[in-house]
XYZ file of C-alpha atoms in Angstrom:
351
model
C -140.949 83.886 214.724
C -140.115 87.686 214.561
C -136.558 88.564 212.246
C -134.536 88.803 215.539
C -135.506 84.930 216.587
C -134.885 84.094 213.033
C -131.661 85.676 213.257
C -130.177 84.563 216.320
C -131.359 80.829 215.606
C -130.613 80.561 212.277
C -127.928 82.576 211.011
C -125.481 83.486 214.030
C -125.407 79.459 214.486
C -126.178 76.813 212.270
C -129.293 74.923 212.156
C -131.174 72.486 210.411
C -132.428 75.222 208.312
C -128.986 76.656 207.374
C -128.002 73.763 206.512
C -130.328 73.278 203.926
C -129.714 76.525 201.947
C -125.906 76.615 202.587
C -125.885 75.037 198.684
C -128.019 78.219 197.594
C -125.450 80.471 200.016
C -122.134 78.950 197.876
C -123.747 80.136 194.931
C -124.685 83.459 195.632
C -120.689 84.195 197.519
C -119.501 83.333 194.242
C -121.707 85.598 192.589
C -120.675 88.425 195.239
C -116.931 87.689 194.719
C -117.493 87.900 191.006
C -119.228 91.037 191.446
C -116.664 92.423 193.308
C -113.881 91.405 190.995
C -115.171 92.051 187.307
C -118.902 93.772 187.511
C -117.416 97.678 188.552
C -114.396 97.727 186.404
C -114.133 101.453 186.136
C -115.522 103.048 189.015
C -115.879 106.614 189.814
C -112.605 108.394 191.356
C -113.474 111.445 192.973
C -110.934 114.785 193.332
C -110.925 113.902 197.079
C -109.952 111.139 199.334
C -112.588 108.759 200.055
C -113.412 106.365 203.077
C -115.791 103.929 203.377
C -117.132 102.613 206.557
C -119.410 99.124 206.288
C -119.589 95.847 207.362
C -119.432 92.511 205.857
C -123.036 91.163 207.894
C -125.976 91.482 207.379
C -127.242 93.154 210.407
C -126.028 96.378 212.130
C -122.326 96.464 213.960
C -122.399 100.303 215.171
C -121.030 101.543 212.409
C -122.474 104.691 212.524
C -121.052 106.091 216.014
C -117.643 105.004 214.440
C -118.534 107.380 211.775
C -119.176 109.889 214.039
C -115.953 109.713 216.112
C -113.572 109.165 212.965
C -114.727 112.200 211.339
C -114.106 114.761 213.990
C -110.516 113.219 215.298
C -110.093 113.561 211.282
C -111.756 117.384 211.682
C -109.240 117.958 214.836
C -106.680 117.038 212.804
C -107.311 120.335 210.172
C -108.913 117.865 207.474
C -112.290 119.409 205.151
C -114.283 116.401 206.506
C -117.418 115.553 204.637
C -119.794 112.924 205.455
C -122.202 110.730 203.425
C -124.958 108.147 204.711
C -127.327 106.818 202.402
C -130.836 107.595 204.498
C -132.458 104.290 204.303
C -135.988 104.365 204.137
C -135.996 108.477 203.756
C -137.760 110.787 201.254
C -134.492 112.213 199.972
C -132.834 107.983 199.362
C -133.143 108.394 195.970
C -133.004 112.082 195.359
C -129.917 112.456 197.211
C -129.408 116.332 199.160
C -127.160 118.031 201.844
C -128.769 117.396 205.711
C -126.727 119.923 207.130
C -124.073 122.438 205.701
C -121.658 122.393 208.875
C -123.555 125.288 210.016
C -127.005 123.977 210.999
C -129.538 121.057 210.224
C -131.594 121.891 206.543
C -134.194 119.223 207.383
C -135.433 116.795 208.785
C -135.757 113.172 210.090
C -138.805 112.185 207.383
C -136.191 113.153 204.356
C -133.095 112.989 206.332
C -133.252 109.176 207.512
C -132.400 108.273 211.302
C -128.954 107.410 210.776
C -127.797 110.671 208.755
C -129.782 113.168 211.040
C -127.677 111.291 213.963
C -124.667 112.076 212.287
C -125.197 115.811 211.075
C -126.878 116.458 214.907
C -123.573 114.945 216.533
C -121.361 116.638 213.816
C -121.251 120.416 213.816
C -118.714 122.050 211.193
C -118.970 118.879 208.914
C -121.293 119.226 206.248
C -123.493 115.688 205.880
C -125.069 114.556 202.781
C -127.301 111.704 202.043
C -128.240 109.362 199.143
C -128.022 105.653 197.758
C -126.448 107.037 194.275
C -123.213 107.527 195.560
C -121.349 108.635 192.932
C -124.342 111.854 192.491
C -123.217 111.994 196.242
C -119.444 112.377 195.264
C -120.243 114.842 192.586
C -122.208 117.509 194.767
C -119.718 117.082 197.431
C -117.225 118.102 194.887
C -118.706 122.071 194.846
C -117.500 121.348 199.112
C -114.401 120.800 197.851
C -113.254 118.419 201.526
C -110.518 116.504 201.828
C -112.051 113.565 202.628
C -115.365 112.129 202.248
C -116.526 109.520 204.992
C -119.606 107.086 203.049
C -121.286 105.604 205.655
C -122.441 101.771 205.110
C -120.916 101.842 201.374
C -118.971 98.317 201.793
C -121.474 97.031 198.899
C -121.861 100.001 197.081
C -119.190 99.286 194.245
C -119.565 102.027 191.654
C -117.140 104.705 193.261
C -113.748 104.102 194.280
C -112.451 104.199 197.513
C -108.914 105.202 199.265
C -110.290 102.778 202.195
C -112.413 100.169 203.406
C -112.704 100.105 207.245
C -115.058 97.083 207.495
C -116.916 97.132 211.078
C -117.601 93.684 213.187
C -119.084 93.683 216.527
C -116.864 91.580 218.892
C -120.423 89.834 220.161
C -122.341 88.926 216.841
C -118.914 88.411 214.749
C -119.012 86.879 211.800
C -122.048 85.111 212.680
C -122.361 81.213 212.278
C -119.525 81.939 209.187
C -121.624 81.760 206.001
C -123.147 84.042 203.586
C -126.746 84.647 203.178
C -129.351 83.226 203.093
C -127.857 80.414 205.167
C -125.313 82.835 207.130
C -125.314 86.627 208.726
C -122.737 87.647 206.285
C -123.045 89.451 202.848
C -120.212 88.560 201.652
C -117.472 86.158 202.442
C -114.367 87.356 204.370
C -112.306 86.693 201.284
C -113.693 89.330 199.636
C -112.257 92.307 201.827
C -110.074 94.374 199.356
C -106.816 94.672 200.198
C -106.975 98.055 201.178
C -109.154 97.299 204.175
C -108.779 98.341 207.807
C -111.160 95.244 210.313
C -112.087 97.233 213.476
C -113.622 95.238 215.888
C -116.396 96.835 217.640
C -116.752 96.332 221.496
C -119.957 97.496 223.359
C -120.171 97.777 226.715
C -116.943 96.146 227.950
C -117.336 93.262 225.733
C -114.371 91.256 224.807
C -114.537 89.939 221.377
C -113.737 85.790 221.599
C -109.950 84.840 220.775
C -111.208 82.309 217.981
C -112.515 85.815 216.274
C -109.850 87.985 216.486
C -107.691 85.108 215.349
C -110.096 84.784 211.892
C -110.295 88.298 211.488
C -105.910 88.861 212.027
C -105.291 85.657 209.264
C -106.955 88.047 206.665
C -103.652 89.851 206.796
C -105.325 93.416 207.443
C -104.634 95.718 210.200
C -106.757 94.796 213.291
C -108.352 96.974 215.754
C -110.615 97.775 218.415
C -112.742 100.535 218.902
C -114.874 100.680 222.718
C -118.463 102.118 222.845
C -120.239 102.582 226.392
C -123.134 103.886 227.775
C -122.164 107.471 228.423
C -124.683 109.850 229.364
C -128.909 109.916 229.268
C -130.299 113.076 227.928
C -134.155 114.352 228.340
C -134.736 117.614 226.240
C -130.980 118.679 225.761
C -130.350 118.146 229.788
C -127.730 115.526 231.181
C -129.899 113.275 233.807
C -128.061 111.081 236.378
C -129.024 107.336 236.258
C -129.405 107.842 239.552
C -132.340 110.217 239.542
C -134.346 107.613 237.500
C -133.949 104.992 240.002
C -137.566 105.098 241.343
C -138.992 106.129 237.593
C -140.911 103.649 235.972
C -139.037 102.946 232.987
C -139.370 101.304 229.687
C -136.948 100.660 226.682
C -137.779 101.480 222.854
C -135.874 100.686 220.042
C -135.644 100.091 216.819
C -131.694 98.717 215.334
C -130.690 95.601 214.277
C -129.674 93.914 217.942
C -131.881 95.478 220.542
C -129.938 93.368 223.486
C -126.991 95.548 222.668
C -129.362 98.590 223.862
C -130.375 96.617 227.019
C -126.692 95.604 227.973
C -126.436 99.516 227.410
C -129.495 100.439 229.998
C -127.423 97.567 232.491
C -124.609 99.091 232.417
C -126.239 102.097 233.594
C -128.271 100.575 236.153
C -131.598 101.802 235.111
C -134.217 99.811 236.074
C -136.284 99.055 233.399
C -139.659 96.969 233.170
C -139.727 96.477 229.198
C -138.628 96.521 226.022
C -140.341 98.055 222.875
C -137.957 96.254 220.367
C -138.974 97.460 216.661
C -137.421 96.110 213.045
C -134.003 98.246 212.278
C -135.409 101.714 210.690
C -138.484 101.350 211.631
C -140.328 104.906 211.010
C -143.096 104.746 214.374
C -145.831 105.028 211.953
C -148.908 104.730 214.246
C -151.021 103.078 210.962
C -148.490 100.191 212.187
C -150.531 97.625 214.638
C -147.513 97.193 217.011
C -147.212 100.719 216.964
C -150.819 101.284 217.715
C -150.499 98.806 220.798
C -147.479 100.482 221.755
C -149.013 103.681 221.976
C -152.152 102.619 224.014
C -149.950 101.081 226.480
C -148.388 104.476 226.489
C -151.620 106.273 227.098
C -152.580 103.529 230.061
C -149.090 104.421 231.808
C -149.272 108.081 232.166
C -146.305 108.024 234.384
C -144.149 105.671 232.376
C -140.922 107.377 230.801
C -139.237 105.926 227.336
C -135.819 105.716 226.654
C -134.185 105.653 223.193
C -130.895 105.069 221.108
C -129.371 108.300 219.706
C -130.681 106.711 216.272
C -134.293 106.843 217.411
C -134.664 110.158 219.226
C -135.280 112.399 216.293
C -138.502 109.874 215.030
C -139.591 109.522 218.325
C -139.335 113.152 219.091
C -142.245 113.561 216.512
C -144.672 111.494 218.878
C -146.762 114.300 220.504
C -147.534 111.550 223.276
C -143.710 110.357 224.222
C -142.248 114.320 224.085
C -142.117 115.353 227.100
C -140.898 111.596 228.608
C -138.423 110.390 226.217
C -135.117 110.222 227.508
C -132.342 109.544 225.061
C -129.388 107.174 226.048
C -126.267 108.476 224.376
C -122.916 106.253 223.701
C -119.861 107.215 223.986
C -117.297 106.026 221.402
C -113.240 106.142 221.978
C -111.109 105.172 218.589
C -107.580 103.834 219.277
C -105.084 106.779 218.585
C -103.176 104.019 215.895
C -106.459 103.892 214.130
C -106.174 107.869 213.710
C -102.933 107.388 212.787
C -103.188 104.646 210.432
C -106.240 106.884 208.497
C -104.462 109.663 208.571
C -101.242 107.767 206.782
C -103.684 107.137 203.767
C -104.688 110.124 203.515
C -101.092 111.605 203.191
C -99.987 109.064 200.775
């Protein structure tokens, strides 16, 4: 059973399985709610306001497009906006260093990560950093001297102190069959939002999030909202391409985040007709010493007229493939914040 089956059988409802370790998932929220409450008693306070964007799950919600939009309506507003992402599974993770300086891109995807090179490509004027040691993060964005600092995926990441926590669910995957890991999709449990949180509920594709979820999520006592992501536009070498003019192309899906049907309810939405999906682990790094990667690729080679299209996250990786350049398309989201959540930001900010 690959980690998606797992996922969707196990821990977004409750099985046999779950069951059994939801002794071993009691212990380990209590340990997480200590954690939380006594382990970080002093943590670092940078000279600048700081944000945090994460999620409570275990899996991906979109946080990063979020992080994307939120910074520049924050830059439009006249706010220094600087952005940090940790670069899982980069060169530079642990070494920590600046991806782009507002000006242009300084490296690239191998040390960058997917998700930060995303974010510094979509971000012009908004210098983004990357590494896990946030608080070595903090301190070189100091000498940037921003207003604000945005940490993408930091919800865990207990060591600095934040102004914010805007915690991120998707309206579809929610909270998941309710209970912490291992027998649940959640890190933590909901209890453990501080009480400076903002819950933003993130809709895909014309998705309505359940009532029973928004009614969990507004009994917290935090300020609720929704934020709308939708297949925008399809790009192929820095070109716009009409869904339309792919509508004899024979076309194929490749991925690799943490809830490929999101992508496909994506390609729907548009229409485009595709015939498969290549559905990778979230991150993965298309290393062809991989053996689904080496199948991939010889099915690639077989269908010389087949054309791939990616998320914004995977373009950059896949970009490196000598074999997919020249028919990769790139399906792009578009992501529209609710003024009051621009608002509401901004009014923590001031204060």
């Amino acid at each position: 059973m690959d980690k998606h089956s797992f996922t969707t059988k196990h821990l977004l409802q409750r099985s046999l399985l779950s069951y059994m370790l939801y002794p071993a998932s009691r212990l380990y929220a209590g340990y997480m709610l200590l954690r939380r409450r006594y382990l970080f008693p002093m943590p670092y306070k940078a000279a600048f306001r700081v944000i945090s964007i994460g999620n409570l799950t275990s899996g991906g919600s979109g946080k990063t497009p979020i992080t994307i939009a939120l910074a520049a309506a924050l830059k439009e507003k006249g706010l220094n906006v600087v952005v940090a992402s940790r670069g899982y599974h980069a060169a530079w993770e642990d070494q920590g260093g600046m991806i782009s300086d507002g000006r242009k891109l300084l490296t690239d995807v191998s040390k960058a990560g997917d998700e930060a090179l995303m974010v510094a490509s979509a971000l012009p004027g908004i210098p983004v950093l990357v590494g896990r040691k946030r608080k070595q993060v903090l301190l070189q964005a100091e000498k940037l001297k921003p207003d604000l600092l945005i940490l993408d995926d930091a919800m865990q990441h207990l060591k600095v102190a934040r102004d914010l926590d805007i915690v991120v669910f998707d309206s579809k995957v929610g909270l998941g069959n309710g209970w912490v890991i291992p027998a649940g999709y959640l890190r933590e449990p909901l209890s453990a939002l501080p009480e400076n949180s903002i819950i933003l509920l993130h809709s895909k594709n014309g998705h309505v999030a359940p009532a029973s979820l928004q009614n969990t999520l507004l009994r917290t006592g935090l300020p609720l909202f929704v934020v709308h992501s939708s297949a925008d536009t399809i790009i192929s070498d820095g070109r716009m391409i009409s869904p339309q003019a792919l509508a004899h192309s024979s076309l194929s899906l490749i991925s690799a985040i943490a809830h490929p049907s999101s992508f496909e309810a994506s390609a729907q939405a548009l229409a485009l007709p595709f015939r498969k999906h290549y559905a990778f682990p979230d991150h993965f790094a298309f290393a062809p010493n991989n053996p689904d990667m080496n199948r991939f690729l010889q099915e690639a080679r077989n269908q010389a007229d087949e054309l791939y299209i990616c998320t914004d996250k995977d373009y950059q990786k896949l970009q490196q493939i000598t074999l997919l350049k020249d028919r990769l398309l790139c399906l792009s989201l578009k992501t529209t914040l609710d003024p009051a959540l621009v608002d509401k930001v901004m009014g923590v900010i001031d204060n």
